[in-house]
Amino acid sequence: MKIGIMGGTFNPIHHGHLVTAAEALNQFSLEKVIFIPSGDPPHKDYREEEIAEHRYLMTVIATSSNSKFFVSRIEIDRKGKSYTIDTLKELKKTYGMDTEFYFITGADAILEILTWKKTEEIISLCYMIAATRPGYNLLKLEELKKDLSGMTGNNVDSKILVMEVPALAISSTDIRERIKSGRPIDYLVPEGVSNYIFKHGLYR
Ligand code: NAP
């Protein structure tokens, strides 16, 4: 079985994330994609954790119409920082060691992987899909692959995959800034997510 894991803060989830997951599903012949909103991201401040439940619910709303998209509370419910290695180990226990995992996230996040907890073990447990927007400079990812190959003693070329997604011109940061300054977010996020944001007065 091949399963995609969409790791992200999803603050908020937007169409760029949804297109990324759909593209990975197709390109890598995945059976399903599990969105896993981080509970308490190790590299972020407390504000992300404070609205974890909202981030989770918006992810559920955004993915509900796709029968191959699922959302997990695994990181939202786990106490302490949300380390990817802990999530992967838990998923391996649930789905079995034979399942192949494809961890999908933004290329900028993957560039920081050397600072993550137990980098080498992460690479041994899954493929990483670095989602980029067109025009992204791939040089740093190539350097990262060299560093990781040196660190693990194995060629990691086949383990770090790059996927270009034009819709990633949309960003959560831009959406939050738009809301703060009263500009529209129509068509950047699913309508249900937009309604949820305004109903709960998020990002004002
Ligand atoms: P981030 O640093 O906020 O995101 C970096 C870039 O990647 C942003 O442009 C972001 O765009 C984009 N991005 C994030 N998730 C994406 C996704 N699933 N698909 C496409 N683009 C995505 O990263 P983050 O969201 O906090 O973390 C990404 C993942 O890495 C999470 O699963 C997190 O738990 C994991 N992580 C683990 C560790 C660790 O184990 N020590 C440390 C850091 C991160 P948007 O802002 O528009 O989403």
mmCIF file of C-alpha atoms in Angstrom, residues 76-180:
data_model
loop_
_atom_site.group_PDB
_atom_site.id
_atom_site.type_symbol
_atom_site.label_atom_id
_atom_site.label_comp_id
_atom_site.label_asym_id
_atom_site.label_seq_id
_atom_site.Cartn_x
_atom_site.Cartn_y
_atom_site.Cartn_z
ATOM 1 C CA ILE A 76 -3.368 17.598 17.343
ATOM 2 C CA ASP A 77 -4.050 15.070 20.110
ATOM 3 C CA ARG A 78 -0.447 14.117 20.943
ATOM 4 C CA LYS A 79 0.975 16.076 23.854
ATOM 5 C CA GLY A 80 4.177 18.061 23.338
ATOM 6 C CA LYS A 81 5.856 19.216 20.125
ATOM 7 C CA SER A 82 4.716 17.657 16.831
ATOM 8 C CA TYR A 83 7.759 15.761 15.614
ATOM 9 C CA THR A 84 7.426 14.073 12.221
ATOM 10 C CA ILE A 85 9.416 11.036 13.379
ATOM 11 C CA ASP A 86 6.842 10.282 16.121
ATOM 12 C CA THR A 87 4.008 10.537 13.582
ATOM 13 C CA LEU A 88 5.729 8.225 11.090
ATOM 14 C CA LYS A 89 6.404 5.607 13.762
ATOM 15 C CA GLU A 90 2.775 5.692 14.870
ATOM 16 C CA LEU A 91 1.543 5.347 11.272
ATOM 17 C CA LYS A 92 3.919 2.422 10.625
ATOM 18 C CA LYS A 93 2.408 0.694 13.674
ATOM 19 C CA THR A 94 -1.118 1.263 12.359
ATOM 20 C CA TYR A 95 -0.555 0.397 8.695
ATOM 21 C CA GLY A 96 2.295 -2.143 8.950
ATOM 22 C CA MET A 97 5.938 -1.989 7.963
ATOM 23 C CA ASP A 98 5.183 -2.945 4.334
ATOM 24 C CA THR A 99 3.223 0.248 3.696
ATOM 25 C CA GLU A 100 5.170 2.873 1.752
ATOM 26 C CA PHE A 101 4.694 6.392 3.054
ATOM 27 C CA TYR A 102 5.118 9.551 0.961
ATOM 28 C CA PHE A 103 5.491 12.573 3.215
ATOM 29 C CA ILE A 104 4.296 15.572 1.204
ATOM 30 C CA THR A 105 5.161 19.081 2.270
ATOM 31 C CA GLY A 106 6.537 22.411 1.070
ATOM 32 C CA ALA A 107 10.077 22.398 -0.368
ATOM 33 C CA ASP A 108 11.079 25.195 2.041
ATOM 34 C CA ALA A 109 10.077 23.002 4.973
ATOM 35 C CA ILE A 110 12.077 20.045 3.597
ATOM 36 C CA LEU A 111 15.163 22.257 3.206
ATOM 37 C CA GLU A 112 15.201 22.438 7.025
ATOM 38 C CA ILE A 113 15.051 18.660 7.496
ATOM 39 C CA LEU A 114 18.610 18.452 8.826
ATOM 40 C CA THR A 115 17.372 20.359 11.896
ATOM 41 C CA TRP A 116 14.427 17.995 12.489
ATOM 42 C CA LYS A 117 14.458 15.305 15.178
ATOM 43 C CA LYS A 118 16.029 12.033 13.904
ATOM 44 C CA THR A 119 16.467 13.082 10.266
ATOM 45 C CA GLU A 120 18.160 9.816 9.252
ATOM 46 C CA GLU A 121 15.349 7.697 10.645
ATOM 47 C CA ILE A 122 12.737 9.836 8.883
ATOM 48 C CA ILE A 123 14.488 9.255 5.544
ATOM 49 C CA SER A 124 14.589 5.509 6.214
ATOM 50 C CA LEU A 125 10.833 5.403 6.917
ATOM 51 C CA CYS A 126 9.370 7.385 4.006
ATOM 52 C CA TYR A 127 9.793 9.118 0.692
ATOM 53 C CA MET A 128 9.704 12.912 0.914
ATOM 54 C CA ILE A 129 7.802 14.877 -1.717
ATOM 55 C CA ALA A 130 8.977 18.493 -1.857
ATOM 56 C CA ALA A 131 6.170 20.572 -3.355
ATOM 57 C CA THR A 132 7.422 23.698 -5.136
ATOM 58 C CA ARG A 133 5.956 26.534 -7.100
ATOM 59 C CA PRO A 134 7.214 27.008 -10.731
ATOM 60 C CA GLY A 135 10.483 28.931 -10.894
ATOM 61 C CA TYR A 136 11.640 27.560 -7.520
ATOM 62 C CA ASN A 137 15.439 27.325 -7.332
ATOM 63 C CA LEU A 138 16.171 23.591 -7.016
ATOM 64 C CA LEU A 139 19.869 24.075 -6.239
ATOM 65 C CA LYS A 140 19.378 24.018 -2.476
ATOM 66 C CA LEU A 141 17.410 20.763 -2.666
ATOM 67 C CA GLU A 142 20.266 19.197 -4.671
ATOM 68 C CA GLU A 143 22.738 20.343 -1.992
ATOM 69 C CA LEU A 144 20.482 18.910 0.696
ATOM 70 C CA LYS A 145 20.423 15.538 -1.078
ATOM 71 C CA LYS A 146 24.237 15.515 -1.151
ATOM 72 C CA ASP A 147 24.419 16.345 2.570
ATOM 73 C CA LEU A 148 21.868 13.686 3.442
ATOM 74 C CA SER A 149 23.620 11.078 1.285
ATOM 75 C CA GLY A 150 26.878 11.852 3.106
ATOM 76 C CA MET A 151 25.155 11.670 6.487
ATOM 77 C CA THR A 152 23.330 8.370 5.878
ATOM 78 C CA GLY A 153 25.999 6.702 3.717
ATOM 79 C CA ASN A 154 23.275 5.954 1.138
ATOM 80 C CA ASN A 155 22.248 7.739 -2.030
ATOM 81 C CA VAL A 156 19.001 9.517 -1.087
ATOM 82 C CA ASP A 157 18.252 10.734 -4.632
ATOM 83 C CA SER A 158 15.271 8.397 -4.964
ATOM 84 C CA LYS A 159 13.989 9.322 -1.494
ATOM 85 C CA ILE A 160 13.578 13.086 -2.040
ATOM 86 C CA LEU A 161 11.194 13.778 -4.879
ATOM 87 C CA VAL A 162 10.271 17.166 -6.289
ATOM 88 C CA MET A 163 6.799 18.052 -7.500
ATOM 89 C CA GLU A 164 6.017 21.368 -9.180
ATOM 90 C CA VAL A 165 2.562 22.726 -8.355
ATOM 91 C CA PRO A 166 1.507 26.025 -10.019
ATOM 92 C CA ALA A 167 -1.329 26.465 -7.478
ATOM 93 C CA LEU A 168 1.292 26.887 -4.744
ATOM 94 C CA ALA A 169 1.461 30.537 -5.724
ATOM 95 C CA ILE A 170 -1.269 30.655 -3.047
ATOM 96 C CA SER A 171 0.130 30.853 0.483
ATOM 97 C CA SER A 172 -1.336 30.768 3.987
ATOM 98 C CA THR A 173 0.727 33.824 4.961
ATOM 99 C CA ASP A 174 -0.798 35.844 2.122
ATOM 100 C CA ILE A 175 -4.319 34.695 3.062
ATOM 101 C CA ARG A 176 -3.820 35.773 6.705
ATOM 102 C CA GLU A 177 -2.458 39.149 5.568
ATOM 103 C CA ARG A 178 -5.391 39.655 3.197
ATOM 104 C CA ILE A 179 -7.892 39.020 5.993
ATOM 105 C CA LYS A 180 -6.053 41.383 8.331
#
